[in-house]
Amino acid sequence: GAVVSQHPSWVICKSGTSVKIECRSLDFQATTMFWYRQFPKQSLMLMATSNEGSKATYEQGVEKDKFLINHASLTLSTLTVTSAHPEDSSFYICSASRASGQQETQYFGPGTRLLVL
Amino acid sequence: ILNVEQSPQSLHVQEGDSTNFTCSFPSSNFYALHWYRWETAKSPEALFVMTLNGDEKKKGRISATLNTKEGYSYLYIKGSQPEDSATYLCAFLSGSARQLTFGSGTQLTVLP
């Protein structure tokens, strides 16, 4: 159990295009999902925390109008990179939180590699 | 900004060797320390969630220890196999936050 899918795996797009990435928890309900970005040779950096039915909480320095997050159901969160530019090229990965007793574990999707030309 | 560091950055070992690497994290306001294994082109896989000082957890040939007072955790792999090749990430969860702060990982390559 605890599988998270992410779609698409790869996106290559022109500058100015908006790109939507989906994150789904396949076999459990996740009230909280997280979106991370990773630049080459760097750590996973949290962009935002997404709670079902409410507005996402963005980390400092992450533009909410640039990275739109929608968490419409307990199994789906989407990240839309609006008007993408080459500097938005990165690896984007989501995770879904699942509680087991008092512990909470994050289960990750396989990530989406975005290249903006 | 929370500082979570992992060392070494990368490691090559021969099949059958045992190995270990380190995660250091803030020693104050500790809540939990997570370890993940991340194989290329796959999702990071949760290995351990450690919460108690002195905790030791084991999963097959992989084990981890935790020292919250000095702010470090060790991950050990006994008798490394090529399929252990992956990046091992640790992530710190403080008592005041719900989000994980990740280290940059240790990339392990096990040579046959």
PDB file of N, CA and C in Angstrom, chain B residues 26-61:
ATOM      1  N   PRO B  26      19.585  19.691  13.611  1.00  0.00           N
ATOM      2  CA  PRO B  26      19.552  20.510  14.835  1.00  0.00           C
ATOM      3  C   PRO B  26      19.180  19.650  16.043  1.00  0.00           C
ATOM      4  N   SER B  27      19.860  19.870  17.162  1.00  0.00           N
ATOM      5  CA  SER B  27      19.599  19.064  18.358  1.00  0.00           C
ATOM      6  C   SER B  27      18.469  19.640  19.213  1.00  0.00           C
ATOM      7  N   SER B  28      17.942  20.784  18.821  1.00  0.00           N
ATOM      8  CA  SER B  28      16.843  21.356  19.596  1.00  0.00           C
ATOM      9  C   SER B  28      15.530  21.204  18.837  1.00  0.00           C
ATOM     10  N   ASN B  29      14.447  21.139  19.618  1.00  0.00           N
ATOM     11  CA  ASN B  29      13.108  21.087  19.040  1.00  0.00           C
ATOM     12  C   ASN B  29      12.930  19.899  18.083  1.00  0.00           C
ATOM     13  N   PHE B  30      13.463  18.752  18.491  1.00  0.00           N
ATOM     14  CA  PHE B  30      13.406  17.553  17.649  1.00  0.00           C
ATOM     15  C   PHE B  30      12.034  16.905  17.759  1.00  0.00           C
ATOM     16  N   TYR B  31      11.530  16.426  16.618  1.00  0.00           N
ATOM     17  CA  TYR B  31      10.289  15.649  16.629  1.00  0.00           C
ATOM     18  C   TYR B  31      10.515  14.284  15.991  1.00  0.00           C
ATOM     19  N   ALA B  32      11.098  14.254  14.809  1.00  0.00           N
ATOM     20  CA  ALA B  32      11.322  12.967  14.133  1.00  0.00           C
ATOM     21  C   ALA B  32      12.422  13.107  13.085  1.00  0.00           C
ATOM     22  N   LEU B  33      13.020  11.983  12.753  1.00  0.00           N
ATOM     23  CA  LEU B  33      14.040  11.910  11.704  1.00  0.00           C
ATOM     24  C   LEU B  33      13.628  10.791  10.759  1.00  0.00           C
ATOM     25  N   HIS B  34      13.515  11.136   9.478  1.00  0.00           N
ATOM     26  CA  HIS B  34      13.097  10.165   8.466  1.00  0.00           C
ATOM     27  C   HIS B  34      14.297   9.787   7.598  1.00  0.00           C
ATOM     28  N   TRP B  35      14.362   8.523   7.203  1.00  0.00           N
ATOM     29  CA  TRP B  35      15.324   8.071   6.197  1.00  0.00           C
ATOM     30  C   TRP B  35      14.556   7.546   4.985  1.00  0.00           C
ATOM     31  N   TYR B  36      15.058   7.924   3.802  1.00  0.00           N
ATOM     32  CA  TYR B  36      14.467   7.458   2.549  1.00  0.00           C
ATOM     33  C   TYR B  36      15.562   6.875   1.662  1.00  0.00           C
ATOM     34  N   ARG B  37      15.180   5.903   0.842  1.00  0.00           N
ATOM     35  CA  ARG B  37      16.054   5.403  -0.215  1.00  0.00           C
ATOM     36  C   ARG B  37      15.446   5.813  -1.545  1.00  0.00           C
ATOM     37  N   TRP B  38      16.286   6.393  -2.421  1.00  0.00           N
ATOM     38  CA  TRP B  38      15.792   6.913  -3.687  1.00  0.00           C
ATOM     39  C   TRP B  38      16.611   6.324  -4.817  1.00  0.00           C
ATOM     40  N   GLU B  39      16.002   5.342  -5.496  1.00  0.00           N
ATOM     41  CA  GLU B  39      16.653   4.748  -6.663  1.00  0.00           C
ATOM     42  C   GLU B  39      16.317   5.579  -7.890  1.00  0.00           C
ATOM     43  N   THR B  40      17.215   5.573  -8.839  1.00  0.00           N
ATOM     44  CA  THR B  40      17.043   6.354 -10.065  1.00  0.00           C
ATOM     45  C   THR B  40      15.732   5.973 -10.754  1.00  0.00           C
ATOM     46  N   ALA B  41      15.012   6.977 -11.191  1.00  0.00           N
ATOM     47  CA  ALA B  41      13.756   6.829 -11.938  1.00  0.00           C
ATOM     48  C   ALA B  41      12.629   6.206 -11.110  1.00  0.00           C
ATOM     49  N   LYS B  42      12.798   6.164  -9.797  1.00  0.00           N
ATOM     50  CA  LYS B  42      11.724   5.652  -8.936  1.00  0.00           C
ATOM     51  C   LYS B  42      11.371   6.695  -7.881  1.00  0.00           C
ATOM     52  N   SER B  43      10.304   6.416  -7.117  1.00  0.00           N
ATOM     53  CA  SER B  43       9.917   7.305  -6.025  1.00  0.00           C
ATOM     54  C   SER B  43      10.819   7.055  -4.828  1.00  0.00           C
ATOM     55  N   PRO B  44      11.114   8.107  -4.068  1.00  0.00           N
ATOM     56  CA  PRO B  44      11.796   7.863  -2.786  1.00  0.00           C
ATOM     57  C   PRO B  44      10.950   6.920  -1.929  1.00  0.00           C
ATOM     58  N   GLU B  45      11.631   5.959  -1.313  1.00  0.00           N
ATOM     59  CA  GLU B  45      10.950   4.945  -0.509  1.00  0.00           C
ATOM     60  C   GLU B  45      11.281   5.170   0.961  1.00  0.00           C
ATOM     61  N   ALA B  46      10.246   5.253   1.786  1.00  0.00           N
ATOM     62  CA  ALA B  46      10.473   5.461   3.210  1.00  0.00           C
ATOM     63  C   ALA B  46      11.135   4.234   3.824  1.00  0.00           C
ATOM     64  N   LEU B  47      12.244   4.445   4.533  1.00  0.00           N
ATOM     65  CA  LEU B  47      12.935   3.353   5.231  1.00  0.00           C
ATOM     66  C   LEU B  47      12.568   3.347   6.714  1.00  0.00           C
ATOM     67  N   PHE B  48      12.825   4.464   7.377  1.00  0.00           N
ATOM     68  CA  PHE B  48      12.605   4.525   8.816  1.00  0.00           C
ATOM     69  C   PHE B  48      12.045   5.883   9.207  1.00  0.00           C
ATOM     70  N   VAL B  49      11.229   5.875  10.257  1.00  0.00           N
ATOM     71  CA  VAL B  49      10.846   7.100  10.953  1.00  0.00           C
ATOM     72  C   VAL B  49      11.316   6.917  12.392  1.00  0.00           C
ATOM     73  N   MET B  50      12.225   7.765  12.836  1.00  0.00           N
ATOM     74  CA  MET B  50      12.828   7.593  14.141  1.00  0.00           C
ATOM     75  C   MET B  50      12.443   8.763  15.024  1.00  0.00           C
ATOM     76  N   THR B  51      12.027   8.446  16.235  1.00  0.00           N
ATOM     77  CA  THR B  51      11.514   9.499  17.098  1.00  0.00           C
ATOM     78  C   THR B  51      12.188   9.553  18.469  1.00  0.00           C
ATOM     79  N   LEU B  52      12.741   8.437  18.943  1.00  0.00           N
ATOM     80  CA  LEU B  52      13.254   8.403  20.312  1.00  0.00           C
ATOM     81  C   LEU B  52      14.768   8.389  20.346  1.00  0.00           C
ATOM     82  N   ASN B  53      15.351   9.181  21.230  1.00  0.00           N
ATOM     83  CA  ASN B  53      16.794   9.183  21.405  1.00  0.00           C
ATOM     84  C   ASN B  53      17.267   7.779  21.762  1.00  0.00           C
ATOM     85  N   GLY B  54      18.303   7.305  21.084  1.00  0.00           N
ATOM     86  CA  GLY B  54      18.801   5.967  21.330  1.00  0.00           C
ATOM     87  C   GLY B  54      18.120   4.894  20.514  1.00  0.00           C
ATOM     88  N   ASP B  55      17.116   5.297  19.758  1.00  0.00           N
ATOM     89  CA  ASP B  55      16.378   4.355  18.913  1.00  0.00           C
ATOM     90  C   ASP B  55      17.311   3.669  17.932  1.00  0.00           C
ATOM     91  N   GLU B  56      17.040   2.392  17.692  1.00  0.00           N
ATOM     92  CA  GLU B  56      17.728   1.677  16.626  1.00  0.00           C
ATOM     93  C   GLU B  56      16.672   0.888  15.873  1.00  0.00           C
ATOM     94  N   LYS B  57      16.656   1.094  14.552  1.00  0.00           N
ATOM     95  CA  LYS B  57      15.664   0.383  13.740  1.00  0.00           C
ATOM     96  C   LYS B  57      16.375  -0.423  12.663  1.00  0.00           C
ATOM     97  N   LYS B  58      15.728  -1.508  12.260  1.00  0.00           N
ATOM     98  CA  LYS B  58      16.354  -2.424  11.311  1.00  0.00           C
ATOM     99  C   LYS B  58      15.342  -2.886  10.285  1.00  0.00           C
ATOM    100  N   LYS B  59      15.834  -2.979   9.029  1.00  0.00           N
ATOM    101  CA  LYS B  59      14.989  -3.482   7.945  1.00  0.00           C
ATOM    102  C   LYS B  59      15.891  -4.302   7.040  1.00  0.00           C
ATOM    103  N   GLY B  60      15.887  -5.620   7.264  1.00  0.00           N
ATOM    104  CA  GLY B  60      16.789  -6.483   6.495  1.00  0.00           C
ATOM    105  C   GLY B  60      18.231  -6.184   6.859  1.00  0.00           C
ATOM    106  N   ARG B  61      19.036  -5.828   5.850  1.00  0.00           N
ATOM    107  CA  ARG B  61      20.460  -5.541   6.076  1.00  0.00           C
ATOM    108  C   ARG B  61      20.712  -4.073   6.414  1.00  0.00           C
TER     109      ARG B  61
END
